[in-house]
Amino acid sequence: MTTQTLEVPVLLPEAEDCAACAERLRTTLSTVKGIAAAELDATSRRLMLTYDPALVSLSALEARVREAGVALGRRFRHATLRLEGLHCPDCAGAVEHGVAHVPGVLSVVASFAAGSLHVEYDADATDLDRIAAAVSQTGYRAVVPGAASDAAVASWQVNLLERSLRIQFDPKALSPDALVAAIKDLGMTPVLASQAAARVTWRRDPLLLSTAASGFLLGSALLVGWLDTAPAVGMGLYTGALLAGGWMTARKALRAALARRLDMNVLMTIAVVGAIPIGQWAEAATVAFLFALAQLLETYSLDRARQAVRRLLDVAPPEATVRRNGVEVRVPVAAVNPGEAILLRPGERIPLDGIVRAGISGVNQAPISGESMPVEKMPGAHVFAGSINGEGALEVEVTHRAQDTMLARIIALVEEAQAQKAPAQAFVERFAGIYTPAVIAGAVLIASLPPILLGQPAWPWIYRALVLLVIACPCALVISTPVAVVCGMARAARAGVLIKGGRYLEALGQLRALALDKTGTLTRGTPAVVEIRPLNGADSAEVLRLAAAVEARSEHPLAAAILQAARAQGIAWPDATRFTAVAGRGAHAEVNGRRYHLGSHRYAEELGVCNGDIEKHLQELEAGGQTPAILSDGTRALGILGLADQVRDAAPETLAELRRLGVSPLIMLTGDVRGTAQAIARRVGVDEARAELLPEQKVAAVKDLVREHGRVGMVGDGINDAPALAAATVGIAMGAAGADAAIETADVALMSDDLRQL
């Protein structure tokens, strides 16, 4: 972990104990992955932070500090700018080098794979315009996001074949003239199709044109040389092929040299220019063409990788049917406000997040959660933008604006994750930074030492040095890793698995052990009646009927399980009167004029209905991981209901597959009692179960596993397991769809409740 140290002034709350404030701040920041140390000096009112900028942004950190009631004295901002003209890793390196020297910039990552610039800066020292100007000085262009246009643009679709962009926008938030002017500033040609839509075309890639021209001229020169008719014409064609294929590389090499950087463009330019004095025009032109072709193919592969993310944008429709003043109208999704009702016809894609208010339908949530089967939605259920409505009509109350939907957050997180360099990628780039100057130095030695020391002819050794420069170019080595990372994260996102960076994608393949929470992860998180043992002449149906009658007015989770079991068996229960809950023990109520009690073992003992036979039943149920509830009439026990959290159907299969992949041991961490934990552990097949753990004990357990095994993953619900997720090498949140806290906490979010996504 590469850490940085930052000293920040803070504003502490007045009339509050500084020690308590410092402790609260430490507790809050302890759950943030990437914070190595945080010390607050209350006297000087300064916060000393040691953090890893690849794992936590200062803008996000500022928000977490505010949660502790402390305000930072500096305004940190995080922004993503789109970069134009990047064709290779060295282009991104040049941008990073130029922006890093802007005063106030704290960290900068240029991702040539994503075509974006992620920058963190002190808003009191610089702004985005100065950062964009620094990018321009490196020879590239940064497009600064505009708040107005972001809010006004409803949707856009990229057609790479036609090289066009179709935009739908809200004319109330953004005037058509302003949109046209902004597009022209980018060097593109806008065509306003209507007052709410525009079509934009842009010129062909100069790299494509120059490569095609270079190839045509080179082929013509080879043909002329083969015919041996006009040597002067052939020389002119070789020169044209060299200039057409090499001018972009030479321009980049000049910029790199002026910035005192040696990269692959410098290497190739030296090779091509050096071939001319020794008369190797054909070789120089061929190298220029092949290098331009290689860059064109790299650009194509990057476009394919970027399209994988862009395809996520296509799953949300640009318009929605909204009921306003009793009339159904079609409006851009950006113009729909939370609280409004949208109408969904069968087969339509859902445009915005919301809650179903009327109708029942199966919804295909695969674009969001990766679930292969439709999920039945009824009033009160949540739906997400990009999902596909099934056979029924739905009325949905909108809960989030277009830019705040779950789909929008997923896309933003995927794009941000692309800027995080995987360890392998960072190593390759560091290697290339040393390797390229070393190759140039080696070429200089090959060209100079034999003629000087051994008296050898100079031209053959110069030729060999140029050959070394050509064959040693590390393009493919440098470009391979980021393309693989981008494709991997985009593919995972389409399957409902959100991975927050290349480092986590790589770490997942290196896990040696996995810790799993029990409730909500290995189990469904909701209790169910799994067994009924009637006593003293009663039958199972009667026991369940009376238990449901007693619990009909209770809000306890076990009561809901008993009522669900009665409904499943088609048992109707009578109305009960004079219901009373006995805190921590159970409840009692009158049914048909007779009082019945339902509660725990302790409650049965207090009523005096417990005996040796009942104790035996209770021990058997508890050994099987069940929670017993004893039904009695106050004088004798009528039956025992065994309730238990249900193991997920896929849990044993998933854990067996993880073990086959080399992830072992598998450890279950739970706050439940030991007997229940052991029973669940046997059913799912974990290697070890640690029970009766408090949240801080879960964190200690994960840290112990990290010390013992090195790389350890933690799977939990992402909210109450946040400290343990932060302590693990990779934190994985289950069922994160709809839960902002789960997505923010974990390094990997499984959007559905399907454990098989692991």
PDB file of C-alpha atoms in Angstrom, residues 10 24 237 319 343 414 437 459 464 477 611 681 694:
ATOM      1  CA  VAL A  10     -10.136  21.135  11.383  1.00  0.00           C
ATOM      2  CA  ARG A  24     -15.444   9.674  17.785  1.00  0.00           C
ATOM      3  CA  LEU A 237       6.379   7.252 -52.023  1.00  0.00           C
ATOM      4  CA  GLU A 319     -38.311   8.654 -21.796  1.00  0.00           C
ATOM      5  CA  LEU A 343     -46.713   3.937 -15.763  1.00  0.00           C
ATOM      6  CA  VAL A 414     -17.360   1.195 -12.769  1.00  0.00           C
ATOM      7  CA  PRO A 437      15.502   4.397 -21.168  1.00  0.00           C
ATOM      8  CA  TRP A 459      27.011   1.547 -40.149  1.00  0.00           C
ATOM      9  CA  ARG A 464      21.785  -3.267 -35.254  1.00  0.00           C
ATOM     10  CA  LEU A 477       3.236  -5.374 -22.687  1.00  0.00           C
ATOM     11  CA  ASN A 611     -40.649 -31.046  32.728  1.00  0.00           C
ATOM     12  CA  ALA A 681     -21.868 -24.842   9.864  1.00  0.00           C
ATOM     13  CA  LEU A 694     -19.631  -8.914  18.854  1.00  0.00           C
TER      14      LEU A 694
END
